[in-house]
Amino acid sequence: MRNKGAIRLLAIVFALVSLYQLTFTYVTKKVEKEAQEFGAGDIKKEQTYLDSIRGEEVYNFFWLKKYTYKECKELEMNLGLDLKGGMNVTMEVSVVDIIKAMANNSKDKTFNAAIAKAKEMQANSNKGFVTLFGEAFNQIDPNAQLSSPDIFGTLELKDKIPFGASNADVLKVIKEETDGAIDNTFNILRSRIDRFGVAQPNIQKADVSGRIIIELPGIKDAARVRKLLQGTASLEFWETYSTGEVMGYLNAANSKLVEINAASDVVDEEATKVKKEVKKEATDKEASLLDKIEDEGAQDTLATQDAKAMEKMYPLFSKLNPAQQGGSSKAVVGRSLVRDTAEVNKLLAMPAIKSVLPRNLKFYWGVKPIDEGGNVFELFAIKVTSRDGKAPLDGDAVTSAREQVDQNTARYEVSMSMSGEGAKTWARLTKDNVNRAIAVVLDGYVYTAPNVMGEIKGGQSSISGDFSVTEAKDLANILKSGKLPAPAHIIADEVVGPSLGKESIEKGMYSFIIAFLLVLVYMFFFYSKGAGLTANIALIANLFFIFGILASLGAVLTLPGIAGIVLTIGMSVDANVLIYERIQEELKSGKGLSLAVSDGYKNAYSAIIDGNITTLLTGVILYLFGEGPIKGFATTLVIGIFSSLFAAIFITRLIFEASLARNKNITFSTKFTDNWLRNAGVKFLQKRKIFYVISGVAIVLSIGSLATKGLNQGIDFTGGRTYVVAFDQPVAVEDIAQSLDKVYGHAPEVKTFGGDNQVKISTKYKIEESGTEVDDEVEGLLYDGLKSYLADGTSKTDFLENNRKMSQKVGPTIADDIRTSAFWSIIGALIVIFLYIMFRFSNWQYGLGAVAALAHDSIIVLGIFSIGYGMLPFSLEIDQAFIAAILTVVGYSINDTVVVFDRIREYLGLYPKRDREEVVNNALNSTMRRTFSTSLSTMVVLLAIFLFGGTSIQGFTFALLVGVIVGTYSSLFIASPIAYDTSLRVQKVKAKKK
């Protein structure tokens, strides 16, 4: 084995990096356990504890680098919402509304017809809406100009779209403006979710333009989240008070709080009395020990007493540190830690405190922290100068804004233009506030509060500050948000209750451990303690590497992801099996142990690499076309393939080389398994017509059921809402359906989900409509319809938090996209695999046999799901997870088929003069041991997941289980015979031509 030193070094580095990445997860779990002990069941206390140590160092990595809790939390392994509970939201920014707003809602017939046609084209296209709009506009009237005054040639856009500009130039401007509006919406949503107070919120742009995916772990009040996320952004310009003007009022507020607290102070001496009694009863030894403990804790006690005394004297200023004049803005009056901002809001909102403050004074927090740790926020003093309490100027006045570099200072600034009316108001506002600050406020948070240097006329102004290019660009987008409203609507959401998430973790890990142990036992039994133990060490290393890589990449581990890892472990056995079977063949041919090991690895590489590349291609397609949990499944599958290859090929080889260097004997089978299925003598090709008939009957039955009964399509493909609801007692699904029929006007689909006290409800009630009011109405009707089945006194809030375990909404638009992506992902997988096999084996007959087997497997799995739904006691719903299962089956089946084809190709090369049918039969029989070991280990793994993995992935694992069985069958009895028959026909055609 060459480069042993380099491979050994790589393995050590790989292990150390994985260990390093996983330590952050260990540290955060340890800290959170301490928080649970501190809170003693009180969630608010737990969160207060975690907030208090957010910026504190909790981990020292070998004295090289120290990490705060916040940094550890960012680096820990992320769990999907299906494992920890929370809310997943897909929002879509209305690009149509942005384009209409840019054109001032033009009444031009060509413009509006192009908008309508682009919407129709979007249903069957992956192109962006702006591109489709341009194509539709040119199709309707090739001579029409987008730059005409009736469309985009407006006063507001005159600097960007001059008169006579080409349609291509106008579309480029539209694309820039819509992208900016989407970026702005993204930033607004990001700032909003930061205020939910959840750990590890995640927001990212989807692959489809204009869509934003948000994950909020631990969220219970879904209605509040929907309302906050879909609220219209409100950009405002406010006058402000200066620091000096407000400090007197804040002092008065602090004094008022001291009076209030003094009236309600009660000194509690109970703890001191108890301690004295304990000391009296203790022995001298115990008493001296207590004294020692008291002495050691004296400093901490004094510090605590000082903090309490400070809080008594300065109840407001202990939470709000007063600002010094001349700070970052003249309007900043104080700074607080993030954990104290809610308390400051509460104190300043007290009626007694408001009575000592001016009526036209209100406070807004800055949107961003001012320290690197993200813990300190500034409080701004806003002056209300209008009678109606509204801002003197709002975002509608801004016509454009962009970042630029100041020619004198070389610093980034933001240039802003205003409309005619806005310019007049802005001139008056700046004239009245020279040497004072004007606050730019969005959603009730201050983004910037620049000081006014002088009156600004003409509506052209610049905002300077210590901006980075990103900050300047973000501020420019914020200022433009008033002119280009980009409403974001929720087109899909999913809520997973914490109890269901906890159950998923427990069952997922339970199935994972059982499956892993079964594989270890099987390998040890089948391949003896020598080779079997080595394979098990590689499997354990593989598992360690997978989790380490997931943590280092910041990938999210979902329930399908756990299934992907377990499946990867089951499939990674295949590489070990291929190597071990090859080594045994070399040993039986009379070679020595060392040479047999070397040649066994060498001869197995071809099948291992071919099989894993085809599975890798499937995983890549899944990743490109999938979303959410499917992308998580694909991530673990792809990572697992690389990790298992490294562990199976290199780590096992290092162990064997070390044993051979010490002249240790290595056994690769036991006396029970040595001759198992060796030279089985099965007549595969002679009986191929029987198997053609069997498969033909199965395919006809499947197609017949698909044509008549169809599939149980989930809301991923049809659109709609789904709820999983648990009750205290068993319920009948017919009764639930009848009760909900009365409130919805139609009977939703109701199925038992898990136990007989838990149901899954699917409805399309008002799915075409969007908005928080509609979502609230649907949930309210669900509560009304199920109220009679709930415990007495259960409120709607209790129902949504405790009884509703999961909810999911998929709008019609995203359902269309899911269907399209599912179709193309399957077609793409088949095409890519066909081309790879044709290229790799230099024979299109092999590619045809492989694709025919894949089509055979897919149709039969679909047919079983069609025949079985409504009959089997678990869900056979067709959703995104099912598509992932189908593609995984495709990957597994092709892996199996490629290994068989590889052996056929080898045998045909070794025995060119023998009868082709005999050679192919012998090749197929020689793979029986490998096929048995790989398929059995994989099926054992999937069976463990199916039985112990929980209700939510039973349908998913059932598809995989059926797929593995059918795929194993097709690789031996369908793919190879078809490749053989087509090769014979080609030879006969060639013979006739000669």
CSV table of N, CA and C in Angstrom, one decimal, residues 133-214:
chain,number,residue,atom,x,y,z
A,133,PHE,N,-41.6,38.2,-18.1
A,133,PHE,CA,-42.3,39.4,-18.4
A,133,PHE,C,-41.8,40.1,-19.7
A,134,GLY,N,-40.5,40.2,-19.8
A,134,GLY,CA,-39.9,40.7,-21.0
A,134,GLY,C,-40.2,39.9,-22.3
A,135,GLU,N,-40.2,38.6,-22.2
A,135,GLU,CA,-40.5,37.8,-23.3
A,135,GLU,C,-42.0,38.0,-23.7
A,136,ALA,N,-42.9,38.0,-22.7
A,136,ALA,CA,-44.3,38.2,-22.9
A,136,ALA,C,-44.6,39.5,-23.6
A,137,PHE,N,-43.9,40.6,-23.1
A,137,PHE,CA,-44.1,41.9,-23.6
A,137,PHE,C,-43.7,42.0,-25.1
A,138,ASN,N,-42.6,41.4,-25.4
A,138,ASN,CA,-42.1,41.4,-26.8
A,138,ASN,C,-43.0,40.6,-27.7
A,139,GLN,N,-43.6,39.5,-27.2
A,139,GLN,CA,-44.5,38.6,-28.0
A,139,GLN,C,-45.8,39.3,-28.3
A,140,ILE,N,-46.3,40.1,-27.3
A,140,ILE,CA,-47.6,40.7,-27.5
A,140,ILE,C,-47.5,41.9,-28.5
A,141,ASP,N,-46.4,42.7,-28.3
A,141,ASP,CA,-46.2,43.8,-29.2
A,141,ASP,C,-44.7,44.1,-29.4
A,142,PRO,N,-44.1,43.5,-30.4
A,142,PRO,CA,-42.7,43.7,-30.6
A,142,PRO,C,-42.2,45.1,-30.8
A,143,ASN,N,-43.1,46.0,-31.1
A,143,ASN,CA,-42.7,47.4,-31.4
A,143,ASN,C,-42.9,48.3,-30.1
A,144,ALA,N,-43.5,47.7,-29.1
A,144,ALA,CA,-43.8,48.5,-27.9
A,144,ALA,C,-42.6,48.8,-27.1
A,145,GLN,N,-42.5,50.0,-26.5
A,145,GLN,CA,-41.4,50.4,-25.7
A,145,GLN,C,-41.7,50.4,-24.2
A,146,LEU,N,-40.9,49.7,-23.4
A,146,LEU,CA,-41.1,49.7,-21.9
A,146,LEU,C,-40.7,51.1,-21.3
A,147,SER,N,-39.9,51.8,-22.1
A,147,SER,CA,-39.4,53.1,-21.6
A,147,SER,C,-40.4,54.3,-21.9
A,148,SER,N,-41.6,53.9,-22.4
A,148,SER,CA,-42.6,55.0,-22.8
A,148,SER,C,-43.1,55.6,-21.5
A,149,PRO,N,-43.5,56.8,-21.5
A,149,PRO,CA,-44.0,57.5,-20.3
A,149,PRO,C,-45.2,56.8,-19.6
A,150,ASP,N,-45.9,56.0,-20.4
A,150,ASP,CA,-47.1,55.4,-19.9
A,150,ASP,C,-46.7,54.1,-19.0
A,151,ILE,N,-45.4,53.7,-19.1
A,151,ILE,CA,-45.0,52.5,-18.4
A,151,ILE,C,-43.9,52.8,-17.4
A,152,PHE,N,-42.7,52.7,-17.8
A,152,PHE,CA,-41.6,52.9,-16.9
A,152,PHE,C,-40.8,54.3,-17.1
A,153,GLY,N,-41.3,55.1,-18.1
A,153,GLY,CA,-40.6,56.4,-18.3
A,153,GLY,C,-41.2,57.4,-17.4
A,154,THR,N,-41.2,57.1,-16.1
A,154,THR,CA,-41.8,58.0,-15.1
A,154,THR,C,-40.7,59.0,-14.5
A,155,LEU,N,-41.2,60.0,-13.8
A,155,LEU,CA,-40.3,61.0,-13.3
A,155,LEU,C,-39.4,60.4,-12.2
A,156,GLU,N,-39.9,59.4,-11.5
A,156,GLU,CA,-39.1,58.8,-10.4
A,156,GLU,C,-38.0,58.0,-11.0
A,157,LEU,N,-38.1,57.4,-12.2
A,157,LEU,CA,-37.1,56.6,-12.8
A,157,LEU,C,-36.3,57.2,-13.9
A,158,LYS,N,-36.5,58.6,-14.0
A,158,LYS,CA,-35.9,59.2,-15.2
A,158,LYS,C,-34.3,59.1,-15.2
A,159,ASP,N,-33.7,59.0,-14.0
A,159,ASP,CA,-32.3,58.9,-13.9
A,159,ASP,C,-31.8,57.6,-14.3
A,160,LYS,N,-32.6,56.6,-14.2
A,160,LYS,CA,-32.2,55.2,-14.5
A,160,LYS,C,-32.7,54.7,-15.8
A,161,ILE,N,-33.9,55.2,-16.3
A,161,ILE,CA,-34.5,54.8,-17.5
A,161,ILE,C,-34.7,56.1,-18.4
A,162,PRO,N,-33.7,56.4,-19.2
A,162,PRO,CA,-33.9,57.6,-20.0
A,162,PRO,C,-34.9,57.4,-21.1
A,163,PHE,N,-35.5,58.4,-21.7
A,163,PHE,CA,-36.4,58.3,-22.8
A,163,PHE,C,-35.8,57.6,-24.0
A,164,GLY,N,-36.4,56.6,-24.5
A,164,GLY,CA,-35.9,55.9,-25.7
A,164,GLY,C,-35.0,54.7,-25.4
A,165,ALA,N,-34.8,54.4,-24.1
A,165,ALA,CA,-34.0,53.3,-23.7
A,165,ALA,C,-34.6,52.0,-24.2
A,166,SER,N,-33.7,51.0,-24.6
A,166,SER,CA,-34.1,49.8,-25.2
A,166,SER,C,-34.8,48.9,-24.1
A,167,ASN,N,-35.7,48.0,-24.6
A,167,ASN,CA,-36.4,47.1,-23.7
A,167,ASN,C,-35.4,46.3,-22.8
A,168,ALA,N,-34.3,45.9,-23.5
A,168,ALA,CA,-33.3,45.1,-22.7
A,168,ALA,C,-32.7,45.9,-21.6
A,169,ASP,N,-32.4,47.2,-21.8
A,169,ASP,CA,-31.9,48.1,-20.8
A,169,ASP,C,-32.9,48.3,-19.6
A,170,VAL,N,-34.2,48.4,-20.0
A,170,VAL,CA,-35.2,48.6,-19.0
A,170,VAL,C,-35.4,47.4,-18.2
A,171,LEU,N,-35.3,46.2,-18.8
A,171,LEU,CA,-35.4,44.9,-18.1
A,171,LEU,C,-34.3,44.8,-17.1
A,172,LYS,N,-33.1,45.2,-17.5
A,172,LYS,CA,-31.9,45.2,-16.6
A,172,LYS,C,-32.2,46.0,-15.4
A,173,VAL,N,-32.7,47.2,-15.6
A,173,VAL,CA,-33.0,48.1,-14.4
A,173,VAL,C,-34.1,47.4,-13.5
A,174,ILE,N,-35.1,46.9,-14.2
A,174,ILE,CA,-36.2,46.2,-13.4
A,174,ILE,C,-35.6,45.1,-12.6
A,175,LYS,N,-34.7,44.3,-13.2
A,175,LYS,CA,-34.1,43.2,-12.5
A,175,LYS,C,-33.3,43.7,-11.3
A,176,GLU,N,-32.5,44.8,-11.5
A,176,GLU,CA,-31.7,45.3,-10.4
A,176,GLU,C,-32.6,45.8,-9.2
A,177,GLU,N,-33.7,46.5,-9.6
A,177,GLU,CA,-34.7,47.0,-8.6
A,177,GLU,C,-35.4,45.9,-7.8
A,178,THR,N,-35.8,44.9,-8.6
A,178,THR,CA,-36.6,43.8,-7.9
A,178,THR,C,-35.6,43.0,-7.0
A,179,ASP,N,-34.4,42.8,-7.5
A,179,ASP,CA,-33.4,42.1,-6.6
A,179,ASP,C,-33.1,42.9,-5.4
A,180,GLY,N,-33.0,44.2,-5.5
A,180,GLY,CA,-32.8,45.1,-4.4
A,180,GLY,C,-33.9,45.0,-3.4
A,181,ALA,N,-35.2,45.0,-3.9
A,181,ALA,CA,-36.4,45.0,-3.1
A,181,ALA,C,-36.4,43.6,-2.4
A,182,ILE,N,-36.0,42.5,-3.0
A,182,ILE,CA,-36.0,41.2,-2.4
A,182,ILE,C,-35.0,41.2,-1.3
A,183,ASP,N,-33.8,41.7,-1.6
A,183,ASP,CA,-32.7,41.8,-0.6
A,183,ASP,C,-33.2,42.6,0.6
A,184,ASN,N,-33.9,43.7,0.3
A,184,ASN,CA,-34.4,44.5,1.4
A,184,ASN,C,-35.4,43.8,2.3
A,185,THR,N,-36.3,43.1,1.6
A,185,THR,CA,-37.3,42.3,2.3
A,185,THR,C,-36.6,41.2,3.2
A,186,PHE,N,-35.6,40.6,2.6
A,186,PHE,CA,-34.8,39.6,3.3
A,186,PHE,C,-34.2,40.2,4.6
A,187,ASN,N,-33.6,41.4,4.5
A,187,ASN,CA,-33.0,42.0,5.6
A,187,ASN,C,-34.0,42.4,6.7
A,188,ILE,N,-35.2,42.9,6.2
A,188,ILE,CA,-36.3,43.3,7.2
A,188,ILE,C,-36.7,42.0,7.9
A,189,LEU,N,-36.9,40.9,7.2
A,189,LEU,CA,-37.4,39.7,7.8
A,189,LEU,C,-36.3,39.2,8.8
A,190,ARG,N,-35.1,39.3,8.4
A,190,ARG,CA,-34.0,38.8,9.3
A,190,ARG,C,-34.0,39.6,10.6
A,191,SER,N,-34.2,40.9,10.5
A,191,SER,CA,-34.2,41.8,11.7
A,191,SER,C,-35.4,41.4,12.6
A,192,ARG,N,-36.5,41.1,11.9
A,192,ARG,CA,-37.7,40.7,12.7
A,192,ARG,C,-37.6,39.4,13.4
A,193,ILE,N,-37.0,38.4,12.8
A,193,ILE,CA,-36.9,37.1,13.4
A,193,ILE,C,-35.8,37.2,14.6
A,194,ASP,N,-34.9,38.1,14.5
A,194,ASP,CA,-34.0,38.3,15.6
A,194,ASP,C,-34.6,38.7,16.9
A,195,ARG,N,-35.9,39.3,16.7
A,195,ARG,CA,-36.6,39.7,17.9
A,195,ARG,C,-37.5,38.7,18.5
A,196,PHE,N,-37.6,37.5,17.9
A,196,PHE,CA,-38.4,36.5,18.5
A,196,PHE,C,-37.8,35.8,19.7
A,197,GLY,N,-36.5,36.0,19.9
A,197,GLY,CA,-35.9,35.5,21.1
A,197,GLY,C,-35.7,34.0,21.0
A,198,VAL,N,-35.6,33.4,19.8
A,198,VAL,CA,-35.4,32.0,19.7
A,198,VAL,C,-33.9,31.7,19.5
A,199,ALA,N,-33.5,30.5,19.9
A,199,ALA,CA,-32.1,30.0,19.7
A,199,ALA,C,-32.0,29.5,18.2
A,200,GLN,N,-30.9,29.9,17.6
A,200,GLN,CA,-30.5,29.5,16.2
A,200,GLN,C,-31.6,29.7,15.2
A,201,PRO,N,-32.2,30.9,15.1
A,201,PRO,CA,-33.1,31.1,14.0
A,201,PRO,C,-32.3,31.0,12.7
A,202,ASN,N,-33.0,30.6,11.6
A,202,ASN,CA,-32.3,30.5,10.3
A,202,ASN,C,-33.2,31.1,9.2
A,203,ILE,N,-32.5,32.0,8.4
A,203,ILE,CA,-33.3,32.6,7.3
A,203,ILE,C,-32.3,32.5,6.1
A,204,GLN,N,-32.9,32.1,5.0
A,204,GLN,CA,-32.0,32.0,3.8
A,204,GLN,C,-32.9,32.1,2.5
A,205,LYS,N,-32.3,32.5,1.4
A,205,LYS,CA,-33.0,32.7,0.2
A,205,LYS,C,-33.1,31.3,-0.5
A,206,ALA,N,-34.2,31.0,-1.0
A,206,ALA,CA,-34.4,29.7,-1.7
A,206,ALA,C,-33.8,29.8,-3.1
A,207,ASP,N,-33.8,28.6,-3.8
A,207,ASP,CA,-33.2,28.6,-5.1
A,207,ASP,C,-34.2,29.4,-6.1
A,208,VAL,N,-35.5,29.4,-5.8
A,208,VAL,CA,-36.4,30.1,-6.6
A,208,VAL,C,-36.4,31.6,-6.3
A,209,SER,N,-36.2,32.4,-7.3
A,209,SER,CA,-36.1,33.9,-7.0
A,209,SER,C,-37.3,34.4,-6.3
A,210,GLY,N,-37.1,35.2,-5.3
A,210,GLY,CA,-38.2,35.8,-4.6
A,210,GLY,C,-38.7,35.1,-3.4
A,211,ARG,N,-38.2,33.8,-3.2
A,211,ARG,CA,-38.6,33.0,-2.0
A,211,ARG,C,-37.6,33.0,-0.9
A,212,ILE,N,-38.1,33.1,0.3
A,212,ILE,CA,-37.3,33.1,1.5
A,212,ILE,C,-37.7,32.1,2.5
A,213,ILE,N,-36.8,31.3,3.0
A,213,ILE,CA,-37.1,30.2,3.9
A,213,ILE,C,-36.7,30.6,5.3
A,214,ILE,N,-37.6,30.4,6.2
A,214,ILE,CA,-37.3,30.8,7.6
A,214,ILE,C,-37.6,29.6,8.5
